[in-house]
Short mmCIF file of C-alpha atoms in Angstrom, two decimals:
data_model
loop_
_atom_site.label_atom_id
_atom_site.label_comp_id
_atom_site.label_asym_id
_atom_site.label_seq_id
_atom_site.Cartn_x
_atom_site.Cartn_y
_atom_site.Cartn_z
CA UNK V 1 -13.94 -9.04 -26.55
CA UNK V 2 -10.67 -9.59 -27.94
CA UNK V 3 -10.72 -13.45 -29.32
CA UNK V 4 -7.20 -13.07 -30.66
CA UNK V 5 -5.23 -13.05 -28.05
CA UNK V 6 -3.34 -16.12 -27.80
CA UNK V 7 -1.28 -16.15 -25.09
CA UNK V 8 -2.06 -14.44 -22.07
CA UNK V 9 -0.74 -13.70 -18.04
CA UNK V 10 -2.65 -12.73 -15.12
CA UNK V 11 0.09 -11.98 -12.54
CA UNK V 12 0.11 -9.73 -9.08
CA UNK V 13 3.78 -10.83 -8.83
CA UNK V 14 4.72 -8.48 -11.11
CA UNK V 15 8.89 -10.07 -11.32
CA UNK V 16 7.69 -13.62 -12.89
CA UNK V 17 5.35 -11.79 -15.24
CA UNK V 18 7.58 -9.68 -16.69
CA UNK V 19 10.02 -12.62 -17.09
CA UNK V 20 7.43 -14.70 -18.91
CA UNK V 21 6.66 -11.64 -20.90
CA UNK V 22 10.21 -10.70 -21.91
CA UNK V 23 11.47 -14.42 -22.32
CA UNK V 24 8.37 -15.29 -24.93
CA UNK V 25 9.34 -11.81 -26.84
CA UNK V 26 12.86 -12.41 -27.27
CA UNK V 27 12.36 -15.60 -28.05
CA UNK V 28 12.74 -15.15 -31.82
CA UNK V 29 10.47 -18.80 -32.90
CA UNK V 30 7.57 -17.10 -30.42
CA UNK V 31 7.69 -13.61 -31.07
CA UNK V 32 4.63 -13.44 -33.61
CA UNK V 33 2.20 -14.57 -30.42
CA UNK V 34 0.03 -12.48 -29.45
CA UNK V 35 0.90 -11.60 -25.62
CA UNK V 36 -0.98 -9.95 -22.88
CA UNK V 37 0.22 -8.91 -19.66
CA UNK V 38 -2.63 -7.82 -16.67
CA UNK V 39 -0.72 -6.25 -13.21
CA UNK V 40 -1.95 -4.78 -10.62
CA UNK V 41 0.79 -1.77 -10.38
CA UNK V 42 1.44 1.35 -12.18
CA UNK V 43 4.55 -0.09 -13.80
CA UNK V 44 5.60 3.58 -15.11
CA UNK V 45 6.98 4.04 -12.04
CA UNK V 46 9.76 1.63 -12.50
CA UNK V 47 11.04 3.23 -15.21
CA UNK V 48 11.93 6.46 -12.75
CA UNK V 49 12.58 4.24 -9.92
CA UNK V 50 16.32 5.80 -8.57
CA UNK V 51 16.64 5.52 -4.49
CA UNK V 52 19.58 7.56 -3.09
CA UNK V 53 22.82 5.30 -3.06
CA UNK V 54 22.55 5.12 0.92
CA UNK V 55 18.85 3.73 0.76
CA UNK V 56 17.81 -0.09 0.08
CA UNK V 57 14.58 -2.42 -0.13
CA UNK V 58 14.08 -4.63 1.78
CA UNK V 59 12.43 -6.49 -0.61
CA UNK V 60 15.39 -7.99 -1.93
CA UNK V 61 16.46 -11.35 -3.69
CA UNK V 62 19.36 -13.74 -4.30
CA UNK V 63 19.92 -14.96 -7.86
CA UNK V 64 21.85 -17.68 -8.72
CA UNK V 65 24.51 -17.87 -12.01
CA UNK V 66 21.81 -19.84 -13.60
CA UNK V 67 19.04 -17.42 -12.88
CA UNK V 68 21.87 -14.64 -14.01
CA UNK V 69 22.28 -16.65 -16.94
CA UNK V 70 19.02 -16.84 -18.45
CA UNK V 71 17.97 -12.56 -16.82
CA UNK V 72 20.89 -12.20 -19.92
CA UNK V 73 19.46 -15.20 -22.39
CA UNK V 74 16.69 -12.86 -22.48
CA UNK V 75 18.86 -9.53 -22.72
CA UNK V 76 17.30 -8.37 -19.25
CA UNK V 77 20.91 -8.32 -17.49
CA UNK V 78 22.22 -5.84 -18.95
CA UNK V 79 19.20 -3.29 -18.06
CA UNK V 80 20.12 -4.12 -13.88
CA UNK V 81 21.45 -1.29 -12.11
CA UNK V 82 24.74 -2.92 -11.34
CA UNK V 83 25.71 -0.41 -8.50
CA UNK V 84 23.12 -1.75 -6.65
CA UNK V 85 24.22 -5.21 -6.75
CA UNK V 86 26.20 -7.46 -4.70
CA UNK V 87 27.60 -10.56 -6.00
CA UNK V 88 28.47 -12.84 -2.63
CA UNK V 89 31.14 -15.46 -2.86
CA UNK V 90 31.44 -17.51 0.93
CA UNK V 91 29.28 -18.38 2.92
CA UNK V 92 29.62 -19.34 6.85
CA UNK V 93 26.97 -21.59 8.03
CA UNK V 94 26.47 -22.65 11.40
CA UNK V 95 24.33 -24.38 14.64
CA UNK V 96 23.38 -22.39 16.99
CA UNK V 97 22.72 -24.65 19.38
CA UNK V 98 26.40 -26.97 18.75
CA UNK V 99 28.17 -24.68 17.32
CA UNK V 100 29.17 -26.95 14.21
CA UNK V 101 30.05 -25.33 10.91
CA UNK V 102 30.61 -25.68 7.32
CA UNK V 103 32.10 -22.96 4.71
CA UNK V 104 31.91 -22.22 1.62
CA UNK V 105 34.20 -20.43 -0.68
CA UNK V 106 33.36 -20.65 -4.35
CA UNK V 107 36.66 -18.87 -4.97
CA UNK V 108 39.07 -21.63 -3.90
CA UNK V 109 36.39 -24.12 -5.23
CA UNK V 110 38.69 -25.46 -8.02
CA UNK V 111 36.04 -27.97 -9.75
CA UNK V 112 33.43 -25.11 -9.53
CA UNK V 113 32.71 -23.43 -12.89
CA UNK V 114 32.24 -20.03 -11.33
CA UNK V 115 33.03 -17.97 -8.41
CA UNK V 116 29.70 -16.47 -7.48
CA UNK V 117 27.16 -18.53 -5.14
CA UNK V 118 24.89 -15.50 -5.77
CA UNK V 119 23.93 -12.20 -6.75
CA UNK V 120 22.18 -10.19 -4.36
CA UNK V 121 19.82 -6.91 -5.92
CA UNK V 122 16.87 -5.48 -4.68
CA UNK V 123 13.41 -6.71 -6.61
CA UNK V 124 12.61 -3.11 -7.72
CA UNK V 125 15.72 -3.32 -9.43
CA UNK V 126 14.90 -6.08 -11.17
CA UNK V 127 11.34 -4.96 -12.58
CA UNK V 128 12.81 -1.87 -14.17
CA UNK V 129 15.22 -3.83 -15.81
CA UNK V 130 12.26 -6.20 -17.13
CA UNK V 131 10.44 -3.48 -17.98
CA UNK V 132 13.35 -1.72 -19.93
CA UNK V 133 13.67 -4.83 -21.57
CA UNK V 134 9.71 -5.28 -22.49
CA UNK V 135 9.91 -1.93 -24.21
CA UNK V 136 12.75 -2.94 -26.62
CA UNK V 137 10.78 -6.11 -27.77
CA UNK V 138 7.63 -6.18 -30.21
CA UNK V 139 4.88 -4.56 -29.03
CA UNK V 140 3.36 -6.20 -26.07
CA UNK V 141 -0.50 -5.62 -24.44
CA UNK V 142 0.06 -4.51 -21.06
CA UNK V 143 -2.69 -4.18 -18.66
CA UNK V 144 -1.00 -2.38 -15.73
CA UNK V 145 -3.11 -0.51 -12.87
CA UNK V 146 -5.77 -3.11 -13.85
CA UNK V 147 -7.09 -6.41 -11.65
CA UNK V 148 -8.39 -9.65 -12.90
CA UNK V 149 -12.48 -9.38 -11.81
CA UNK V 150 -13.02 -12.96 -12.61
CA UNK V 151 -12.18 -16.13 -14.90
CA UNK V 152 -14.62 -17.69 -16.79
CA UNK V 153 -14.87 -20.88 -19.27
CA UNK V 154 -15.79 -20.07 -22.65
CA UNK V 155 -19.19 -19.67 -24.67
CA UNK V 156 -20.57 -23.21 -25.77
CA UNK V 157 -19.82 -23.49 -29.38
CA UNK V 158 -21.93 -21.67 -32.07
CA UNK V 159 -23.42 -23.69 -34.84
CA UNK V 160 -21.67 -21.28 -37.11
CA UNK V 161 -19.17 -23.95 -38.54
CA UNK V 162 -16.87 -20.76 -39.38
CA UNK V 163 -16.72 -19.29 -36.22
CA UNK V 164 -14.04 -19.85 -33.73
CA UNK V 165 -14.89 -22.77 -30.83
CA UNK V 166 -13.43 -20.77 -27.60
CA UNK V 167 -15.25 -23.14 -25.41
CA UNK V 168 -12.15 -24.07 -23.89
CA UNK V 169 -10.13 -20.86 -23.88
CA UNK V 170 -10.35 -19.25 -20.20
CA UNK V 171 -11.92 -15.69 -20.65
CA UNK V 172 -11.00 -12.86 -18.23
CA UNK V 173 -13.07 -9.92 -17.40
CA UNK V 174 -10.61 -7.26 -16.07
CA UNK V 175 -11.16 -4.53 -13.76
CA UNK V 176 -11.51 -2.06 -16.61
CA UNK V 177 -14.75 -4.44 -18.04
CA UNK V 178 -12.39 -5.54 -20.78
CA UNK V 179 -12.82 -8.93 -21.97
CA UNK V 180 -9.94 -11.21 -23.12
CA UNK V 181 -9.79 -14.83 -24.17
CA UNK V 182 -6.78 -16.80 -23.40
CA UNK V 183 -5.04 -19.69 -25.85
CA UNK V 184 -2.80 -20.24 -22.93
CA UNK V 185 -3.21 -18.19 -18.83
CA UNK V 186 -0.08 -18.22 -16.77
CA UNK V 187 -0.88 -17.99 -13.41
CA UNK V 188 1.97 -16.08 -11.68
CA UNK V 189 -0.64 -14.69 -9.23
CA UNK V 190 1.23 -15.52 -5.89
CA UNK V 191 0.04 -17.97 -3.11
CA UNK V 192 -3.69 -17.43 -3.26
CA UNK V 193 -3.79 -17.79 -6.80
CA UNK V 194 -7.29 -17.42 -8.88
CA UNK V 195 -5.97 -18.99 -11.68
CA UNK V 196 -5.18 -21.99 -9.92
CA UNK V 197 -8.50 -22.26 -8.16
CA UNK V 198 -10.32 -21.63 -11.66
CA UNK V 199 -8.61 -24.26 -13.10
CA UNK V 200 -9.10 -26.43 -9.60
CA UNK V 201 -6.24 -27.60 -8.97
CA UNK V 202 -5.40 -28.42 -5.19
CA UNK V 203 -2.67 -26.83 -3.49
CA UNK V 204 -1.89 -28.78 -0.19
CA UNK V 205 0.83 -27.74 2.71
CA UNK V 206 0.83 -26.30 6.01
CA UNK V 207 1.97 -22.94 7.88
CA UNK V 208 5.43 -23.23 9.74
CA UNK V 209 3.92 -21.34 12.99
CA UNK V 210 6.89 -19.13 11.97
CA UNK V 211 7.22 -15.69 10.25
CA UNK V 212 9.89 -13.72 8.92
CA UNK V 213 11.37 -10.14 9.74
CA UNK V 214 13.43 -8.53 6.91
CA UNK V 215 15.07 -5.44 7.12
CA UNK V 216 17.84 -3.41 5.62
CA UNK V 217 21.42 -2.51 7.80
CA UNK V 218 24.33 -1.01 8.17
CA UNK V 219 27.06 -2.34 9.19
CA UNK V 220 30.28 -1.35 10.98
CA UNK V 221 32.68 -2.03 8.58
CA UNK V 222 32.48 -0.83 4.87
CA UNK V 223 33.95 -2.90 2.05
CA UNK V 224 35.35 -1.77 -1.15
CA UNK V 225 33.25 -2.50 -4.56
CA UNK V 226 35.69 -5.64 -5.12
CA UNK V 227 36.34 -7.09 -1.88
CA UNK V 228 34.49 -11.34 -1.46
CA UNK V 229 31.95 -10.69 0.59
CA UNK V 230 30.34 -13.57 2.68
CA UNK V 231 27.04 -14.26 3.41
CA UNK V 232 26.35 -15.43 7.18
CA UNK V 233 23.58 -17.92 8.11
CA UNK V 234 23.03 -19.57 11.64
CA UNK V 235 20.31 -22.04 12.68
CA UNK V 236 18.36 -21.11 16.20
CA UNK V 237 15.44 -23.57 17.26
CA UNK V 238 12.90 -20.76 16.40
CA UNK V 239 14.27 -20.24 12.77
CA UNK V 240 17.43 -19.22 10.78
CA UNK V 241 18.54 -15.91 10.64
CA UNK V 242 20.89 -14.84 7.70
CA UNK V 243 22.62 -11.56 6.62
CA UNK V 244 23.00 -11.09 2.82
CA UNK V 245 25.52 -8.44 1.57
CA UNK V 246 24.22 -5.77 -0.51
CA UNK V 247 26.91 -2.56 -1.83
CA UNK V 248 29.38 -0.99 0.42
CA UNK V 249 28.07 -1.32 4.11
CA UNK V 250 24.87 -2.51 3.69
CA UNK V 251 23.03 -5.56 4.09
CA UNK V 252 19.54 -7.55 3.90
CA UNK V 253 18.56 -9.44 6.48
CA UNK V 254 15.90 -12.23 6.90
CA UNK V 255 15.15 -13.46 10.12
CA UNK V 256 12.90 -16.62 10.56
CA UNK V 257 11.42 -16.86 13.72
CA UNK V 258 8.19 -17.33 16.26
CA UNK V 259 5.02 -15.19 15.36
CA UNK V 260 5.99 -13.49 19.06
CA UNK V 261 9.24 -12.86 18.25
CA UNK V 262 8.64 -11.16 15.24
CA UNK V 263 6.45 -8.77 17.01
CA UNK V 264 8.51 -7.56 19.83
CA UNK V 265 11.49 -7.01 16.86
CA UNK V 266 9.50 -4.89 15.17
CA UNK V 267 8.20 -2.94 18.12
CA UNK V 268 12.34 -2.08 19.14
CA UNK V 269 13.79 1.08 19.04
CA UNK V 270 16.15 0.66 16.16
CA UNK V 271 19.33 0.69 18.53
CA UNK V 272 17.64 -2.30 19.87
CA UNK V 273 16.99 -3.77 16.99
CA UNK V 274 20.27 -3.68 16.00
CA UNK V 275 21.69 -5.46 19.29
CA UNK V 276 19.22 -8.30 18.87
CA UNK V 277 20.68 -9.31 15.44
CA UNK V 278 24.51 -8.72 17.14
CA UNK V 279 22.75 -11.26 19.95
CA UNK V 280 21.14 -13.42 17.46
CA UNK V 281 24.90 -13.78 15.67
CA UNK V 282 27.20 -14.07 18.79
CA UNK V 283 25.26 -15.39 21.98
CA UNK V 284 23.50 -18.61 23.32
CA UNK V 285 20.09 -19.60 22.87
CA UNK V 286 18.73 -19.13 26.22
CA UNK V 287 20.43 -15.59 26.05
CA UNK V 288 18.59 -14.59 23.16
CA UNK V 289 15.69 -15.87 24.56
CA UNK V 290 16.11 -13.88 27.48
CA UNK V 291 16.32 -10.44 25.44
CA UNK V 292 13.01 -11.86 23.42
CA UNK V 293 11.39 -10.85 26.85
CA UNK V 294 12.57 -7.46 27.67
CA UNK V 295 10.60 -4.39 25.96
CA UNK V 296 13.66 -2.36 25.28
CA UNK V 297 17.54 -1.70 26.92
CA UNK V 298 18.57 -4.65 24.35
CA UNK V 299 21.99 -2.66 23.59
CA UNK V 300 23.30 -2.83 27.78
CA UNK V 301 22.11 -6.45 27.65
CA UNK V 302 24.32 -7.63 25.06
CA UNK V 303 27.10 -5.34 25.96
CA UNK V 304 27.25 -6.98 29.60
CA UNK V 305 26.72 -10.66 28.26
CA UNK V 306 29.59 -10.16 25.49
CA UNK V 307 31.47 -9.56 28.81
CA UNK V 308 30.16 -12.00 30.85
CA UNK V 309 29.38 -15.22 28.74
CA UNK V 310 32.00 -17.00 26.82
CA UNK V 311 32.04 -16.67 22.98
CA UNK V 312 30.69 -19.22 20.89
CA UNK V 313 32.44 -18.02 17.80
CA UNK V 314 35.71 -16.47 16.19
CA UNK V 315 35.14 -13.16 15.18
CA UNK V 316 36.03 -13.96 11.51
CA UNK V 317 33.19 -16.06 11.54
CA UNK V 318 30.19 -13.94 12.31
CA UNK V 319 28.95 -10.78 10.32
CA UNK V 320 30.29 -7.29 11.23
CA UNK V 321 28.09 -5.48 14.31
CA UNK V 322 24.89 -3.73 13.14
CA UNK V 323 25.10 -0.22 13.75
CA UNK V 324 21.68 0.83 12.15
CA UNK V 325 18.66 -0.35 10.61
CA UNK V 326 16.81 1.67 7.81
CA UNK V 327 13.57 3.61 8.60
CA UNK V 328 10.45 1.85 7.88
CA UNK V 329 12.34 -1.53 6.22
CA UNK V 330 11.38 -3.94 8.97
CA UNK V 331 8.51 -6.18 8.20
CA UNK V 332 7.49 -9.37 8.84
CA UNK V 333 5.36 -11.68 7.16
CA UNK V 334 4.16 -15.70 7.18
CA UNK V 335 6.37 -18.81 6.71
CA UNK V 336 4.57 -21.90 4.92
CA UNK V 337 4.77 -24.72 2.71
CA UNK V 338 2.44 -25.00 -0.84
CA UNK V 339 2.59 -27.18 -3.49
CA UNK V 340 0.09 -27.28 -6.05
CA UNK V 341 -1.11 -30.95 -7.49
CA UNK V 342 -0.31 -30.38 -10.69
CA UNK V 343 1.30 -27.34 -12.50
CA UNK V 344 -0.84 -27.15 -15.69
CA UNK V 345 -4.49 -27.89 -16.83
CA UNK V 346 -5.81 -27.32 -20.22
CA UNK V 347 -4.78 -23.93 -21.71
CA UNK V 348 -3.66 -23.59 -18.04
CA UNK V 349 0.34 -23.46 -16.88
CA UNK V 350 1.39 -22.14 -13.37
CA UNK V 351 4.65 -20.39 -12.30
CA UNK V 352 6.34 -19.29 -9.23
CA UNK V 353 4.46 -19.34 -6.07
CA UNK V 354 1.40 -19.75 -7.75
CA UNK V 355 2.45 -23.28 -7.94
CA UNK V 356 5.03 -23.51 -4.80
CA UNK V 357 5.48 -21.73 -2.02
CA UNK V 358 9.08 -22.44 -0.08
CA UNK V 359 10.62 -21.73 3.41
CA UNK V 360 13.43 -18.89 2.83
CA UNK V 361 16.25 -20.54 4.05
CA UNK V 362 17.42 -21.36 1.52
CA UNK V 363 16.92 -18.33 -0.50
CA UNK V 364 15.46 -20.17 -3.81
CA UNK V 365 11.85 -18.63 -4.11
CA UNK V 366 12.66 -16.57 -6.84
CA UNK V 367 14.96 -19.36 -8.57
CA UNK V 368 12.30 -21.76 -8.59
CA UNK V 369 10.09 -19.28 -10.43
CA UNK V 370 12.82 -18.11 -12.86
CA UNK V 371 13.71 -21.98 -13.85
CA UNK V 372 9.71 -22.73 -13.81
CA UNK V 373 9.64 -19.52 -17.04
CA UNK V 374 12.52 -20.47 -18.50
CA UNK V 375 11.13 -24.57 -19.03
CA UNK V 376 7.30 -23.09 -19.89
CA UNK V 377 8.96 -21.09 -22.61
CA UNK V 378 11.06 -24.16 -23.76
CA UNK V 379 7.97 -25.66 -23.78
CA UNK V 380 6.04 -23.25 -26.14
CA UNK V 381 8.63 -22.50 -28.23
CA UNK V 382 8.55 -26.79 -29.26
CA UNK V 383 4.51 -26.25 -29.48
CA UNK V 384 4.92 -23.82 -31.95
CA UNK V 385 7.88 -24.77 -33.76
CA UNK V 386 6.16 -28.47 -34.73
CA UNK V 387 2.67 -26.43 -35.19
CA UNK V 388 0.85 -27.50 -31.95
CA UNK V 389 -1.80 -25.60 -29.86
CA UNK V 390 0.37 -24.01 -27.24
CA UNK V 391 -2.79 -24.81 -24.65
CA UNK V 392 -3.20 -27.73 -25.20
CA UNK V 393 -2.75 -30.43 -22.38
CA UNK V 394 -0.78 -33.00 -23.67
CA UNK V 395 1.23 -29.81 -24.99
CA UNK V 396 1.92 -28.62 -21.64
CA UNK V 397 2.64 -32.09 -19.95
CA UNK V 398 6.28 -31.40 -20.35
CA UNK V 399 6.77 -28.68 -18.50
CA UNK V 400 4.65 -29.78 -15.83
CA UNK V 401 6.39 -33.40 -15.42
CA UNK V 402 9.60 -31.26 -15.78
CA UNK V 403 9.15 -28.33 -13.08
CA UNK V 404 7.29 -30.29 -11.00
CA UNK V 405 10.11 -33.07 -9.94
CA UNK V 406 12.88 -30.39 -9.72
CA UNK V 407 10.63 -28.15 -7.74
CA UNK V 408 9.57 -30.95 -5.22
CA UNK V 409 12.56 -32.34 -4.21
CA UNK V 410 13.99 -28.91 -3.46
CA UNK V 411 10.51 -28.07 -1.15
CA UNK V 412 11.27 -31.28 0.79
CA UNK V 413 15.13 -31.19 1.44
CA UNK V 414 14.02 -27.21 2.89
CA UNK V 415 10.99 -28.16 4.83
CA UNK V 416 13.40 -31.26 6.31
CA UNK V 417 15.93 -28.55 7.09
CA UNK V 418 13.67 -26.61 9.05
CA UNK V 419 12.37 -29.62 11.03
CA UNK V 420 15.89 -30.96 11.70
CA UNK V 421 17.40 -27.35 13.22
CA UNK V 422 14.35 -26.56 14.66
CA UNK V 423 15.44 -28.99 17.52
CA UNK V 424 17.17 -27.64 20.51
CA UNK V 425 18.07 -30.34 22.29
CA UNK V 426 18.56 -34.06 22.74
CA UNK V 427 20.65 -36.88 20.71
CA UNK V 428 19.26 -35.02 17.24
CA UNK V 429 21.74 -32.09 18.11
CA UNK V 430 24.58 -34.30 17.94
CA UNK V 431 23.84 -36.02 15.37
CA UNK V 432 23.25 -33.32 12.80
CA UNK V 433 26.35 -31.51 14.12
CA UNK V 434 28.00 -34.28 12.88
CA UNK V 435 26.77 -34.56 9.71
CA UNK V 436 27.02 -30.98 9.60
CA UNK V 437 31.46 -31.42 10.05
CA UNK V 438 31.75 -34.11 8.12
CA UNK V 439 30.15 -32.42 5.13
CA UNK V 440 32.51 -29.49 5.62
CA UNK V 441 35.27 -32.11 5.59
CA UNK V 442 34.34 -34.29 2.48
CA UNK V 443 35.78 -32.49 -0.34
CA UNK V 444 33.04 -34.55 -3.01
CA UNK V 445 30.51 -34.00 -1.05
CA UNK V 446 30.63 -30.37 -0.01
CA UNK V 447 30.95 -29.09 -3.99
CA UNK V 448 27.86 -31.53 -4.58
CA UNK V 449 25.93 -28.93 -1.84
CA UNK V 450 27.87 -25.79 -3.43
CA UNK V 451 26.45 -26.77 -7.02
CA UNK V 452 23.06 -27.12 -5.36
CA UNK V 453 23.36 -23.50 -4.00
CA UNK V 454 24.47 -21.96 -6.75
CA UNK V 455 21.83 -23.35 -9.01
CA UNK V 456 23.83 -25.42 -10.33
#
């Protein structure tokens, strides 16, 4: 059994991990702790991860100039790929029931600091550029292609007087019968977390009933490497659906919507596909409702309502027409709400969706998590510079009280969202419309929900 390992991470969500693990190495005042990393995946392969130019993930993300600014804090930035990135700078939001809009252009935003709401890049991306970075640092324990088998509290104390008490250091055995005992776990092991249930802390929220389809496309129109792009958003009683730009012609779409739903998309023909996200952008509810029930011939169906049914939009404000979707990127999976009670026990810290789990409308998942490393590090970094026990509970109480505020108020204004657009009819539609155009007329008020985007 190792008993010197001080500082240790247990992660299947291998992005957060490797942030941890690269933020506490840089980090010149922590850089003499011992660190340990344990994930699931051969993590070799990212270092030869190169897809052709014409091929993306759809496991992609949206970071914010905050998240961008601590990836290069840390000196990860620089490692990104950045021809496979797509900085976005508008954003057209809209009802689909009303019709009311609001825009954003961070451009001609004069009293915003930066011009970028976000950076779009696909999470594969990301881990090699973590992992580039992890192999610059000091020499780090990594655990890859290895599994947690199960947490444990420590031995009782010996009565030995010189041996170490690790009574209250969390041991792991891992999948390869190794034995490791912890100063401080981070839990960055996703929704079902085992280090949050070994530490037993309660994790309370509910399922939306909804799921989400992602999928990389191709659009009709290409755009050249400096052109704004805009990102596109619209609100449908069953769930948002949103088109994020990646390079060139390409996009990632995330579609929120009913369980059903999200099986008939992914049982379409491509073509069809396609012609329910043009329907999804472009025509009324109970049209796209109507296409929901047809197995296939969704391309002559939206052809003869684009003809037949008035438009609901100008064509500056919708997305370009789909004209393909990527083999084997569609996928769907479940929409819900977690918050864990607390975000730290002793010699115990959460991160990411180990300690929240948010809708995707708004696209901050992966924000929250970033922000939740970069204030546990702060954290540490004060423990060890003023000689405390990084594990300690009253040592971790900081980032917990910290994180935990910021991260809550965030996971109610989204789970409100949802609620409020998930109406489709009624005195609620008019009211939110309105709010919705007065926002977009408010000069004040409209950079306050630009900063909030952005991260800022």
């Amino acid at each position: 059994m190792d008993e010197q390992s001080w500082f240790m991470m247990s992660n299947w969500l291998v992005h957060i991990q490797l942030r941890s693990g690269a933020k506490i190495g840089a980090s010149p005042i922590t850089s003499s702790l011992k660190l340990a990393l344990v994930e699931s995946q051969d993590l070799s392969k990212s270092s030869t991860w190169s897809p052709p130019p014409d091929q993306y993930s759809n496991r992609a993300s949206s970071l914010t100039p905050s998240s961008k600014a601590f990836l290069e804090h840390i000196g990860a930035w620089q490692h990104l790929d950045h021809s496979r990135m797509q900085p976005y700078h508008r954003m057209q939001v809209w009802d689909g029931v009303s019709g009311a809009r609001i825009s954003f252009d961070w451009e001609q935003s004069p009293k915003i600091s930066h011009t970028t709401v976000a950076y779009m890049t696909e999470n594969a991306n990301l881990l090699r550029a973590l992992s580039a970075r992890l192999s610059s640092l000091p020499p780090i324990t990594i655990f890859d292609r290895t599994s947690v088998a199960s947490i444990s509290p420590g031995p009782p104390p010996t009565p030995d007087v010189t041996a170490p008490d690790l009574s209250s250091w969390p041991h792991l055995t891992l999948s390869n019968s190794r034995t490791i005992a912890a100063r401080l776990l981070v839990g960055a092991d996703g929704l079902n977390s085992p280090v949050r249930s070994f530490a037993a802390i309660p994790s309370r929220g509910w399922d939306y009933n909804r799921h989400g389809v992602v999928a990389t496309v191709k659009l009709a129109a290409d755009f050249p490497p400096n052109m704004p792009r805009t990102a596109y958003q619209r609100f449908l009683p069953t769930g948002p659906i949103a088109l994020l730009a990646l390079p060139g012609p390409y996009a990632t779409l995330v579609w929120s919507t009913l369980p059903s739903h999200a099986t008939h998309l992914k049982s379409l023909s491509p073509p069809d596909f396609a012609a329910m996200i043009d329907a999804a952008f472009r025509l009324s509810t109970v049209d796209i409702g109507y296409m929901h029930t047809i197995p296939s011939g969704q391309i002559d169906e939206l052809e003869w309502r684009l003809q037949h049914t008035p438009s609901l939009v100008e064509g500056s404000q919708i997305p370009h027409s789909v004209v393909d979707v990527q083999a084997n990127s569609t996928a769907s999976f479940p929409l819900r709400l977690r918050h864990a009670d607390a975000y730290t026990a002793s010699r115990i810290a959460l991160v990411g969706d180990a300690a929240h789990t948010i809708h995707p409308l708004a696209g901050q998942g992966l924000n929250m998590g970033l922000g939740d490393v970069e204030a546990l590090v702060g954290n540490i970094e004060d423990s060890v510079r003023y000689g405390g026990d990084i594990g300690a509970g009253m040592a971790l109480e900081g980032y917990g009280g910290e994180r935990y505020a910021v991260n809550n108020r965030l996971l109610g204004v989204v789970d409100k969202l949802h609620k409020l657009y998930s109406v489709g009819s009624g005195p609620l539609v008019g009211l939110r419309s309105l709010g919705l155009e007065t926002v977009d007329k408010v000069g004040v008020v409209k950079e306050f929900f630009m900063r909030q985007a952005a991260g800022s």
